[in-house]
Tab-separated table of C-alpha atoms in Angstrom:
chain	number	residue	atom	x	y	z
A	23	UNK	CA	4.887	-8.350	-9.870
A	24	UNK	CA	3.227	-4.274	-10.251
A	25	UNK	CA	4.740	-2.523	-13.129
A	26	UNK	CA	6.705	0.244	-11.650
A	27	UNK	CA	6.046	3.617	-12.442
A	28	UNK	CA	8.192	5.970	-14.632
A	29	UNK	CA	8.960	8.162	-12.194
A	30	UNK	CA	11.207	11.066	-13.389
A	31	UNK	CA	14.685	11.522	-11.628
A	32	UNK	CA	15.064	13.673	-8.741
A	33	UNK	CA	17.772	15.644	-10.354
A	34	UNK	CA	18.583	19.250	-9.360
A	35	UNK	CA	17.191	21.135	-6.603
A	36	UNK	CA	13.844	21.175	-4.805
A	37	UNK	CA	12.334	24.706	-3.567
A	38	UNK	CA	9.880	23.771	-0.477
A	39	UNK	CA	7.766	27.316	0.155
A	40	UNK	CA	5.984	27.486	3.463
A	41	UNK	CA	3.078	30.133	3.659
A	42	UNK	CA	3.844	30.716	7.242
A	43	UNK	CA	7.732	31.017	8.880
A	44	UNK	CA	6.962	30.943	12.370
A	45	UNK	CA	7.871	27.845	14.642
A	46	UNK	CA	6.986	25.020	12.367
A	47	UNK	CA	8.231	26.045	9.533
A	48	UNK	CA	11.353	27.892	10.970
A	49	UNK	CA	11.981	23.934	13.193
A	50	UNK	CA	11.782	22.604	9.847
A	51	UNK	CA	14.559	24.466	8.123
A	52	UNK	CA	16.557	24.278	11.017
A	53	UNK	CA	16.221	20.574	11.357
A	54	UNK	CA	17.318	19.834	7.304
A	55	UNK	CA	20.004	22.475	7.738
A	56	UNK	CA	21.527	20.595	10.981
A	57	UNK	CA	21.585	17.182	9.544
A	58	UNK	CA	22.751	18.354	6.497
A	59	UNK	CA	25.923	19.719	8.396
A	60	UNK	CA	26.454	16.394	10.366
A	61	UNK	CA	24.843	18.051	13.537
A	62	UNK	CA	21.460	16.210	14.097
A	63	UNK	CA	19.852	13.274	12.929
A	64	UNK	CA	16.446	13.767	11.308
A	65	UNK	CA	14.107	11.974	13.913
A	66	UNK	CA	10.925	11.618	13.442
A	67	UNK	CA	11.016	11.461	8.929
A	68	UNK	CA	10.093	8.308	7.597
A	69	UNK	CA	11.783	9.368	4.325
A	70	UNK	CA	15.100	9.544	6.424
A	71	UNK	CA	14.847	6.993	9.253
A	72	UNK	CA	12.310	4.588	8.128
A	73	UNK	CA	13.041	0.707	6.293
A	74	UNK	CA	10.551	-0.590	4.260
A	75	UNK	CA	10.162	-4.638	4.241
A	76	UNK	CA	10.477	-5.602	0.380
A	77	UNK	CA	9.108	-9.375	-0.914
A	78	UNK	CA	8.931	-12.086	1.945
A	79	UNK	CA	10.373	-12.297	5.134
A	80	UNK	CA	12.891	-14.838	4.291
A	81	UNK	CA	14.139	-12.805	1.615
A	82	UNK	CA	15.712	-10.299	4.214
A	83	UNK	CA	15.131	-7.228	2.050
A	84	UNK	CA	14.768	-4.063	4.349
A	85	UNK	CA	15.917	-0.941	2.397
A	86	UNK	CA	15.654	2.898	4.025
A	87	UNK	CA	12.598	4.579	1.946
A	88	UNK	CA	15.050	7.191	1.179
A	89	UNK	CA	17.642	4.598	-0.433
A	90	UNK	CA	14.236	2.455	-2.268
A	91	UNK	CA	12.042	5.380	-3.622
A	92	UNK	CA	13.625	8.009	-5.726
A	93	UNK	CA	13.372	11.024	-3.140
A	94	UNK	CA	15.131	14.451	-3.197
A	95	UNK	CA	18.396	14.344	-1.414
A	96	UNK	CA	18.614	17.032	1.659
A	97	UNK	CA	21.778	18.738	-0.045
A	98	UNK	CA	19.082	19.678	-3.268
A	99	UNK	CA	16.646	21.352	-1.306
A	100	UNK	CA	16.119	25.154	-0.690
A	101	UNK	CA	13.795	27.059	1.807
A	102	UNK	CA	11.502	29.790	0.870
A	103	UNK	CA	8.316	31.596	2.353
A	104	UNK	CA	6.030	34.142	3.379
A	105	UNK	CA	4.918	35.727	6.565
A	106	UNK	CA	3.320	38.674	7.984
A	107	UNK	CA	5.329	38.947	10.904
A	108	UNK	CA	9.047	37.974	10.685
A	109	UNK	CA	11.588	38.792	7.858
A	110	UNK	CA	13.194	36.144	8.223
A	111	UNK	CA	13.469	32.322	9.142
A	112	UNK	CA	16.653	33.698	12.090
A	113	UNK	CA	14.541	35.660	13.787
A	114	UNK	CA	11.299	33.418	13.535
A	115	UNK	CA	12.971	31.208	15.391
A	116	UNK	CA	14.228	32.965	17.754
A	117	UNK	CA	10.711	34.508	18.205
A	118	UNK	CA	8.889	31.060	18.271
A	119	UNK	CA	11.469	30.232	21.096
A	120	UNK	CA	11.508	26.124	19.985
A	121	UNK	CA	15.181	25.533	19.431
A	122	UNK	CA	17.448	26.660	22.176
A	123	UNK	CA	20.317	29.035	21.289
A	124	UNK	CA	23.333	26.985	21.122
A	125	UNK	CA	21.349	25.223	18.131
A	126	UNK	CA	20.713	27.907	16.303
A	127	UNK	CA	24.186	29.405	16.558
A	128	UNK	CA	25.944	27.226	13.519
A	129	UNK	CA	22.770	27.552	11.358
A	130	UNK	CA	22.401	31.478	11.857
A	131	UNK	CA	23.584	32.652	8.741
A	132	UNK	CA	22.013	30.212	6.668
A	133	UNK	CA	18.834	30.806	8.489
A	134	UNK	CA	18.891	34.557	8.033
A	135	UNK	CA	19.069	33.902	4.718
A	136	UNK	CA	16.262	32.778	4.488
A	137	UNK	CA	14.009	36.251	3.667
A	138	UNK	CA	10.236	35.897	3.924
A	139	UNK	CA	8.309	37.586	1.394
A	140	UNK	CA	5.306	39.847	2.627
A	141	UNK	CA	2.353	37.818	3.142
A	142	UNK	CA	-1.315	37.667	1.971
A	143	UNK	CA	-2.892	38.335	5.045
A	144	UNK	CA	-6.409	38.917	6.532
A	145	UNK	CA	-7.162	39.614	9.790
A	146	UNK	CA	-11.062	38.475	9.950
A	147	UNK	CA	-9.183	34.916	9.618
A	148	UNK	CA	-6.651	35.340	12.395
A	149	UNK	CA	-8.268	37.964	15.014
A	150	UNK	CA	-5.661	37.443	17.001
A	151	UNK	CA	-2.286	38.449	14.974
A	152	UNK	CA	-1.685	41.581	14.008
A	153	UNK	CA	0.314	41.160	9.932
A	154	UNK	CA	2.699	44.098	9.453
A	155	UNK	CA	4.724	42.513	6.855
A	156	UNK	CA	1.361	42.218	3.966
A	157	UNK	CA	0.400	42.568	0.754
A	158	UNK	CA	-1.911	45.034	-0.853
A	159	UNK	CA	-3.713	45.340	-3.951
A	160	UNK	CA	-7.147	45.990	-5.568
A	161	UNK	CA	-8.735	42.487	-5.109
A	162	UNK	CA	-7.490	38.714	-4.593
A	163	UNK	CA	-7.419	38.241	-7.656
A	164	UNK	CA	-4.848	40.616	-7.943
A	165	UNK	CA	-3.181	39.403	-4.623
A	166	UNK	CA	-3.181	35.517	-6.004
A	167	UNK	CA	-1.311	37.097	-9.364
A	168	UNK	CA	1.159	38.542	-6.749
A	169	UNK	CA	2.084	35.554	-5.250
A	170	UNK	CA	2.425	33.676	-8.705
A	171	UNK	CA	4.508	35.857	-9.348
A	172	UNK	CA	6.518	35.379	-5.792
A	173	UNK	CA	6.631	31.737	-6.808
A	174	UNK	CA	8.629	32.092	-10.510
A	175	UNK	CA	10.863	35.061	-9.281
A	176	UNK	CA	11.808	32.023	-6.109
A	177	UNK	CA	12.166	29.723	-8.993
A	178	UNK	CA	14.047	31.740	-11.448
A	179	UNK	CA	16.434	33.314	-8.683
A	180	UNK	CA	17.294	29.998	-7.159
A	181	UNK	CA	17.466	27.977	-10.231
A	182	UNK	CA	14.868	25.478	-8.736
A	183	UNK	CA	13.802	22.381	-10.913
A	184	UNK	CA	10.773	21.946	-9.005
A	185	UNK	CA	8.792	23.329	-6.215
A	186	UNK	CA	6.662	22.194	-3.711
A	187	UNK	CA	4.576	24.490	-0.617
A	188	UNK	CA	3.582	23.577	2.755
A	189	UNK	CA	1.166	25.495	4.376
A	190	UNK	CA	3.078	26.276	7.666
A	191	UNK	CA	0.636	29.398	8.646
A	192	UNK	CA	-2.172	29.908	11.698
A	193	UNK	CA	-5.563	28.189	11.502
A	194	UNK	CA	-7.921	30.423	10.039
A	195	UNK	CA	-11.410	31.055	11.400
A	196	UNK	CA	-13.992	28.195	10.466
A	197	UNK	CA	-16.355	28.281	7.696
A	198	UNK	CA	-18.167	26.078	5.336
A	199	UNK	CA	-18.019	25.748	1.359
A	200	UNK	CA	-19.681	28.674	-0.553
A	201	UNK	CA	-21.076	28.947	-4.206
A	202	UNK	CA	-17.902	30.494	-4.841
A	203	UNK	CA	-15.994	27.048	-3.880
A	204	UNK	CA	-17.990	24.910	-6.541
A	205	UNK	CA	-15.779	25.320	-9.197
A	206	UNK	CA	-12.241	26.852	-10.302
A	207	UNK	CA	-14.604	28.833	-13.132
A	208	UNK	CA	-16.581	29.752	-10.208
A	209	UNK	CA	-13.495	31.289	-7.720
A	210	UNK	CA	-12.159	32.780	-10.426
A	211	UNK	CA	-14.316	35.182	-10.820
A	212	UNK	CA	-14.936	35.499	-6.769
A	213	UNK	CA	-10.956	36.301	-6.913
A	214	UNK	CA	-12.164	39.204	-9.639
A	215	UNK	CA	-15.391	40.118	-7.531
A	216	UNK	CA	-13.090	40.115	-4.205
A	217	UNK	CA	-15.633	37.302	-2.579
A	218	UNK	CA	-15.541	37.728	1.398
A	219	UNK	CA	-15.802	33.850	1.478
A	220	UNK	CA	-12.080	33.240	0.118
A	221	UNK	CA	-9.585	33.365	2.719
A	222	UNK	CA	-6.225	33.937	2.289
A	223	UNK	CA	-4.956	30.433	2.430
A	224	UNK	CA	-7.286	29.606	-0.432
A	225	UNK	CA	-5.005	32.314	-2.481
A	226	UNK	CA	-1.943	30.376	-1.590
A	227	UNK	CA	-3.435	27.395	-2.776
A	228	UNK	CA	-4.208	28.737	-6.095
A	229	UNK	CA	-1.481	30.520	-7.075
A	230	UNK	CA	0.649	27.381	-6.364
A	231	UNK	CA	-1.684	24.967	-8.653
A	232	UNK	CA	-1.952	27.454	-10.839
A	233	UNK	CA	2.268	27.197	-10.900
A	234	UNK	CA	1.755	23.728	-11.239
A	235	UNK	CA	3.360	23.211	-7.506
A	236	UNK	CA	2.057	20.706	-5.476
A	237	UNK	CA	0.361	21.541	-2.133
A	238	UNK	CA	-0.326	20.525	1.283
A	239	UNK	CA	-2.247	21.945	3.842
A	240	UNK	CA	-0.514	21.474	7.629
A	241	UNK	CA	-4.232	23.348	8.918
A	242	UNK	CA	-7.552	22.409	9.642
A	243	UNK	CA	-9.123	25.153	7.974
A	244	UNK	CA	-10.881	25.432	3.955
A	245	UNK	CA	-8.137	24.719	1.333
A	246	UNK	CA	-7.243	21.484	-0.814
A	247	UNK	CA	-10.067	20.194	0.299
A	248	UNK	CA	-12.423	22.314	-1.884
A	249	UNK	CA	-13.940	21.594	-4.916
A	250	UNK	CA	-12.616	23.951	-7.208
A	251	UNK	CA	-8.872	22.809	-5.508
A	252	UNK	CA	-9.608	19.406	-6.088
A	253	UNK	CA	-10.811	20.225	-9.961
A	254	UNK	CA	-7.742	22.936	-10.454
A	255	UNK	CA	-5.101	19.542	-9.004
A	256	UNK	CA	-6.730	17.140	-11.499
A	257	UNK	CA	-6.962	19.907	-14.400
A	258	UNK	CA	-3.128	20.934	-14.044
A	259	UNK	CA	-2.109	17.349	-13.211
A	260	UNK	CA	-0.457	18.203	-9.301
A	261	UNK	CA	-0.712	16.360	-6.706
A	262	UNK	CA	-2.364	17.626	-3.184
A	263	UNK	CA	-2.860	16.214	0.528
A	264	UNK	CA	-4.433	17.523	3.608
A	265	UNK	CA	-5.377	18.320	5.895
A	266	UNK	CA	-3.927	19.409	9.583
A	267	UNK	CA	-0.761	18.015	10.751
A	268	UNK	CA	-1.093	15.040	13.417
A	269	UNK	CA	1.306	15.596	16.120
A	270	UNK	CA	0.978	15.443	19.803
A	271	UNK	CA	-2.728	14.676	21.291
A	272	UNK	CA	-4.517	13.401	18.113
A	273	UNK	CA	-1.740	11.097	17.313
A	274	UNK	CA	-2.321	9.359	20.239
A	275	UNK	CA	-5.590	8.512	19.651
A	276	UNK	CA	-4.916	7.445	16.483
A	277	UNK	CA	-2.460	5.084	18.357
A	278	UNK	CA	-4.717	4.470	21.199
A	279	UNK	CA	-8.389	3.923	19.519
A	280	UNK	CA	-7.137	1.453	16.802
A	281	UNK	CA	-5.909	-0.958	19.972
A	282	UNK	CA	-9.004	-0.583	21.972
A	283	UNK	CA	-11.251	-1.569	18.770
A	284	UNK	CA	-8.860	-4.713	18.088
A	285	UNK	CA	-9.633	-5.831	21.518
A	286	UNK	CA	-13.137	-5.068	21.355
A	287	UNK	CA	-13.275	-2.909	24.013
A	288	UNK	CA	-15.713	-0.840	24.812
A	289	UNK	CA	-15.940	3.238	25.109
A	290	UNK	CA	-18.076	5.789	27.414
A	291	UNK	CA	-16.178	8.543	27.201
A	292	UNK	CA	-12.963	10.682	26.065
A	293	UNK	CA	-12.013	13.918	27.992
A	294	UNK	CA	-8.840	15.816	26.072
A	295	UNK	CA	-7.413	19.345	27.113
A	296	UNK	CA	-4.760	20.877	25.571
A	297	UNK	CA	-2.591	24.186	27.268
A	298	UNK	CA	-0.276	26.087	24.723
A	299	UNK	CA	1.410	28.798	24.632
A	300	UNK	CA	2.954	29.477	21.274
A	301	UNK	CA	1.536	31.919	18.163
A	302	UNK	CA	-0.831	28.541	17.421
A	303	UNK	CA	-2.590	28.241	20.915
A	304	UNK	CA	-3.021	32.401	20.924
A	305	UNK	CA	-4.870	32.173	17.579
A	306	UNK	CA	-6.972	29.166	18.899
A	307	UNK	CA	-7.993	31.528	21.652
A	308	UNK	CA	-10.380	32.787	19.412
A	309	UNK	CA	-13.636	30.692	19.515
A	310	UNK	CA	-14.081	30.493	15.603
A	311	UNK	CA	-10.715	29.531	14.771
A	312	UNK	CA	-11.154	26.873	17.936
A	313	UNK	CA	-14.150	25.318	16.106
A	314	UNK	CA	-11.837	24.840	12.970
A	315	UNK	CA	-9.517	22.367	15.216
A	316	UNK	CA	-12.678	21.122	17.072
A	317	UNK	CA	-14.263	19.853	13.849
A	318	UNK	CA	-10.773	18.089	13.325
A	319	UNK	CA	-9.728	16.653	16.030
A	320	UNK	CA	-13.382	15.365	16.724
A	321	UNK	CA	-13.944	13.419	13.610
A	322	UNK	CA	-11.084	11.408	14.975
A	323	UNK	CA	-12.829	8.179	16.925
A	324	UNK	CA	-15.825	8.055	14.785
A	325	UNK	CA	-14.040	6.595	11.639
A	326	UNK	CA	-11.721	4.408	13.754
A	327	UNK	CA	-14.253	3.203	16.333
A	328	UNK	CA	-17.455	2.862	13.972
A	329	UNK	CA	-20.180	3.150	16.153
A	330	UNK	CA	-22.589	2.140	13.431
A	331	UNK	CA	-21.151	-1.258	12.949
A	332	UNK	CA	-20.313	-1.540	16.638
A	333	UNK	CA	-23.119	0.084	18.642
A	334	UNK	CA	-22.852	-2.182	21.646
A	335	UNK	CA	-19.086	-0.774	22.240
A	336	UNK	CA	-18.634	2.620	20.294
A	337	UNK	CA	-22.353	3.826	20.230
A	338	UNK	CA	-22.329	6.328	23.061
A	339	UNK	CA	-19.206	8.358	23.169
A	340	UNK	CA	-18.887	11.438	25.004
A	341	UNK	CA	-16.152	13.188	23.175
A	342	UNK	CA	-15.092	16.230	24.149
A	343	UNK	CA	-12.051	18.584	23.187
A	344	UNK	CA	-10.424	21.555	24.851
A	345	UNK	CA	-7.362	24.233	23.910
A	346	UNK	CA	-6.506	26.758	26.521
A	347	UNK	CA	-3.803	29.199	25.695
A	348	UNK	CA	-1.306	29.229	28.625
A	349	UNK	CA	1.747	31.629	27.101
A	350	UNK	CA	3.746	30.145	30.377
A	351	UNK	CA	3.947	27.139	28.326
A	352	UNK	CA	5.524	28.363	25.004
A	353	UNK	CA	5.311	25.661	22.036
A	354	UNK	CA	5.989	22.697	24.459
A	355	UNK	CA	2.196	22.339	24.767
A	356	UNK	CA	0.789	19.746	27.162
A	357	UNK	CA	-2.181	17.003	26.186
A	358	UNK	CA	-4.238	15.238	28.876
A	359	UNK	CA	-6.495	12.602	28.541
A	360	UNK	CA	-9.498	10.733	29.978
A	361	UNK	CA	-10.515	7.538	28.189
A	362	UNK	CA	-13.030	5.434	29.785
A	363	UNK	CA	-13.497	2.410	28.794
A	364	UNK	CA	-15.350	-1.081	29.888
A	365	UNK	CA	-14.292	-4.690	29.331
A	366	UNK	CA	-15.961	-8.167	29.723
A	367	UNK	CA	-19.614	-8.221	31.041
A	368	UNK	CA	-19.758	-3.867	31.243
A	369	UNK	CA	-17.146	-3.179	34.125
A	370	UNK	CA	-15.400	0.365	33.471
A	371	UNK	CA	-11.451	0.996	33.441
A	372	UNK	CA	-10.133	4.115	33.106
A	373	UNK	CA	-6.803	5.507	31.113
A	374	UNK	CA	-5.440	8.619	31.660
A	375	UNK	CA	-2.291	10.429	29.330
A	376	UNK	CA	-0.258	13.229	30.340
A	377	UNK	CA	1.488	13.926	26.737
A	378	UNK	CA	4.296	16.832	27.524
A	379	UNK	CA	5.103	17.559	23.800
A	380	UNK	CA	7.013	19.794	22.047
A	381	UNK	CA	3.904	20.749	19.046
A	382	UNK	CA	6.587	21.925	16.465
A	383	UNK	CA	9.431	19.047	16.911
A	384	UNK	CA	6.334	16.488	16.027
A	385	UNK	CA	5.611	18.720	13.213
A	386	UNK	CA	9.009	19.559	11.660
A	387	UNK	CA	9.543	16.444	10.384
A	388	UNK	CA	6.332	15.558	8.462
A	389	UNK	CA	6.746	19.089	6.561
A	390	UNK	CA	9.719	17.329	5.296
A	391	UNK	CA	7.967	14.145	4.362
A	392	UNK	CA	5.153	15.845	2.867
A	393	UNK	CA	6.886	17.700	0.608
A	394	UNK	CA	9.714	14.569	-0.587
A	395	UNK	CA	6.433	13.361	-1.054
A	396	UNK	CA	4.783	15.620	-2.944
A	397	UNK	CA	7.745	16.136	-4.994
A	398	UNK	CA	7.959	12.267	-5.675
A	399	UNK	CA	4.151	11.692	-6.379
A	400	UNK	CA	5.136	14.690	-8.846
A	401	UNK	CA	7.438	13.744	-10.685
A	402	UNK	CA	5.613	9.841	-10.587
A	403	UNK	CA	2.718	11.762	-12.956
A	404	UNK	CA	0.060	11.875	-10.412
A	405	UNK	CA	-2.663	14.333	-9.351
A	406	UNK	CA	-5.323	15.735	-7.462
A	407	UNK	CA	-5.547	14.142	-4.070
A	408	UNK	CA	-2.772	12.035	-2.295
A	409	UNK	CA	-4.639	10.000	-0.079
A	410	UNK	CA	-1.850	7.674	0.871
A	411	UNK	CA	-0.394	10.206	2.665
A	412	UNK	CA	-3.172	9.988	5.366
A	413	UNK	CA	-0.790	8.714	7.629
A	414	UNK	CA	0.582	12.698	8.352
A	415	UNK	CA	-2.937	13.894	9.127
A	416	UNK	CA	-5.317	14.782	11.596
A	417	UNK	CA	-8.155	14.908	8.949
A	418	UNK	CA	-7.145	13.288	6.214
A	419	UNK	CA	-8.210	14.226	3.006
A	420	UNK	CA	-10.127	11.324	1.123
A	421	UNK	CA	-10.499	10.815	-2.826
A	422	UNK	CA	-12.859	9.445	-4.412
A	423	UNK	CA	-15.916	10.184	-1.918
A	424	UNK	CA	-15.072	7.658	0.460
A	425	UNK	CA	-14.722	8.211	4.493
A	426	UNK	CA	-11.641	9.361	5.265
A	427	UNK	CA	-9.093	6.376	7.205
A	428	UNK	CA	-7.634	7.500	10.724
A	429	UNK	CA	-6.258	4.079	12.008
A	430	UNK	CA	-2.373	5.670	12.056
A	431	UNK	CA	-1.287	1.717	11.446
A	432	UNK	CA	-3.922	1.028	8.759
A	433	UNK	CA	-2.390	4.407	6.843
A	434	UNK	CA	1.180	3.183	7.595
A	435	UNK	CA	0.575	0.378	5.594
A	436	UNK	CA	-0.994	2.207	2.575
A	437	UNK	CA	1.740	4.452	2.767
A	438	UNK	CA	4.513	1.504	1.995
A	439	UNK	CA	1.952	-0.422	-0.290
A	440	UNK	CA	1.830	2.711	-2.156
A	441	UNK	CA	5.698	3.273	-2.640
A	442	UNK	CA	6.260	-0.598	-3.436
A	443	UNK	CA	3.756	-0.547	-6.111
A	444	UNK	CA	5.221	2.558	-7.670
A	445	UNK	CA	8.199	1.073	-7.521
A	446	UNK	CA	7.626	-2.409	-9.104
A	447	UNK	CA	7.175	-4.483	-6.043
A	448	UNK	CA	4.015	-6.249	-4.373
A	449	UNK	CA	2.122	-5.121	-1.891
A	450	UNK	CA	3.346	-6.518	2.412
A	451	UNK	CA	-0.138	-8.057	3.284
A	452	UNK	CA	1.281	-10.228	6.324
A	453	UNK	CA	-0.627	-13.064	5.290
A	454	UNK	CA	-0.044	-16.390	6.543
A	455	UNK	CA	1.377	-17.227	3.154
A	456	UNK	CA	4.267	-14.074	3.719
């Protein structure tokens, strides 16, 4: 039997920040506030609907996660955030247009309280929003002290034991890693020198490692997975996970492609178009903020398929990937698919999906997890990156060097491994012997 961790208590209350208090973040709130009244279950949250098998099969031991790992209760946890739009999580909502009315009628006061703070916000990221509710000052590094300073004051004024933030804000436009990324010595002083390669989402990310609050980035764009981030986790000793949160289309292939390989089927071809409508598809409308999600939601099949061990099957894949912003549609954003795919001596089948989703009811629920998470790998003593919770991502953030895992049921299984071995129990490896 693993030694368990020491894992410090979960006692007192949890502050989860969100950068970002449109629909996501404002479903999220909503959704903890509702079940916490008795008026909706939390589907969808493996920390609050999910069993975890414990020891053999004969032995009958199925816990919830939530009543087997030491997680912070719903009642202990309190909302906070920034955004450049709305002033509050109330009217986000209602903005965002997610949750119907009746819903939002019990929560409304709760919800209104619930004040964003003005944001850090930078239009070259986001060409298509227009931030009225910002921050000013005379160079990031001055707007990174600013939000430090956002973080104790939501701290002190809440009387928080510990913190944890979710970036919940728009995908930014894409770029690569810069000499000012190398090292935190080296953004430090790009901060000072107001360095046009640090975006604001790469302020948040500071400022909250610099708090010592873990972080995880719900994007696809530059943030936890840079080096200085990754150096700044490790020096400070928090824990961090990204990146991009795997909801509707891309978690169906990452249901989808792991099947097809255990089959040893083969692959010409996968078509996927996505119409949205919400603040998300509007910034995606914008062709270098597109090419952030591309790069994400490509790198998808490679890693599960493995072309270069299987080139007979996986070896010449036309992948392609397509957003269209359709406001008509609103958040409930629509995913088609084209797979095709051949079986025994070369003759081709086709698969077609028609995934009607609702983007931020997917995503609600893994803020939540990610950040019970967080809080839990926290107070457990680790740091830097969390790659056991791959299982939330499109892109998952690997440590270590290593390719990053995709197969959703491969990363379900590290996930539970992980928590039984913090916990003092051995690892599920259904092996003929379990």
């Amino acid at each position: 039997m693993p030694q368990p961790l020491q894992i410090a208590p979960a006692s007192g209350r949890l502050g989860i920040l969100t950068p970002g208090m449109g629909a996501v973040a404002s479903t999220a709130y909503a959704g903890v506030l509702a079940a916490r009244q008795g008026l909706a279950v939390p589907i969808g949250s493996l920390t609050q609907m999910a069993h975890i098998r414990l020891g053999r099969r004969e032995e009958g031991r199925n816990p919830l996660i939530r009543d087997f790992a030491p997680l912070a209760q719903l009642d202990d946890l309190v909302f906070g955030g920034w955004d450049p739009i709305s002033p509050n999580a109330l009217e986000a909502a209602r903005t965002a247009g997610v949750l119907e009315e009746r819903d939002l009628a019990p929560l409304s006061g709760e919800l209104e309280g619930i004040n964003a703070m003005p944001a850090v916000f930078d239009q070259r990221w986001v060409k298509r929003l227009d931030g009225v509710r910002v921050k000013t000052g005379e160079s990031k590094w001055d707007l990174a002290q600013q939000l430090i300073a956002d973080i104790e004051r939501f701290r002190t004024e809440n009387d928080l034991d510990r913190l944890v933030m979710v970036w919940c804000g728009s995908t930014e436009a894409y770029q690569e890693p810069s000499a000012v990324h190398e090292s935190v010595e080296a953004f430090e002083a790009g901060l000072r020198a107001d360095d046009e390669n640090i975006s604001p989402s790469q302020l948040y990310v500071y400022a909250a490692l610099a708090s010592g609050v873990p972080f995880a980035n719900g994007a696809p764009h530059l943030s936890t997975d840079l080096k200085c981030m990754e150096e700044l986790a490790l020096r400070n000793g928090v824990p961090i996970t990204g990146k991009d949160f795997k909801t509707g289309q891309t978690l169906m292939k990452t249901i989808l492609a792991p099947g097809f390989k255990a089959r040893m089927l083969g692959m010409r071809g996968w078509y996927s178009t996505n119409i949205l409508g919400n603040r998300d598809g509007e910034v995606l409308d914008d062709p270098e903020n597109f090419k952030t999600k591309e790069v994400s939601k490509l790198g998808v099949l490679d890693t599960i398929l493995q072309p270069e061990v299987y080139p007979d099957l996986y070896g010449n894949i036309d992948h392609v990937v397509r957003i269209n912003y359709y406001p008509p549609r609103g958040d409930n954003k629509e995913g088609w698919d084209n797979i095709d795919i051949f079986g025994w001596m070369g003759y081709p089948m086709q698969i077609k999906v028609d995934f009607l989703c609702r983007d931020s009811i997917l995503a609600a629920p893994i803020v939540l997890d990610l950040a019970l998470f967080l809080d839990l790998a926290h107070r457990a003593g680790q740091s830097g990156v969390q790659e056991w919770l791959s299982f939330y991502w499109k892109s998952p953030q690997p440590a270590g060097g290593v390719s990053p895992e995709h197969d959703i049921f491969i990363q379900q299984t590290k996930l539970k491994n992980t928590l039984r071995e913090w916990m003092g129990e051995p690892a599920v490896t259904h092996s003929e012997a379990e």
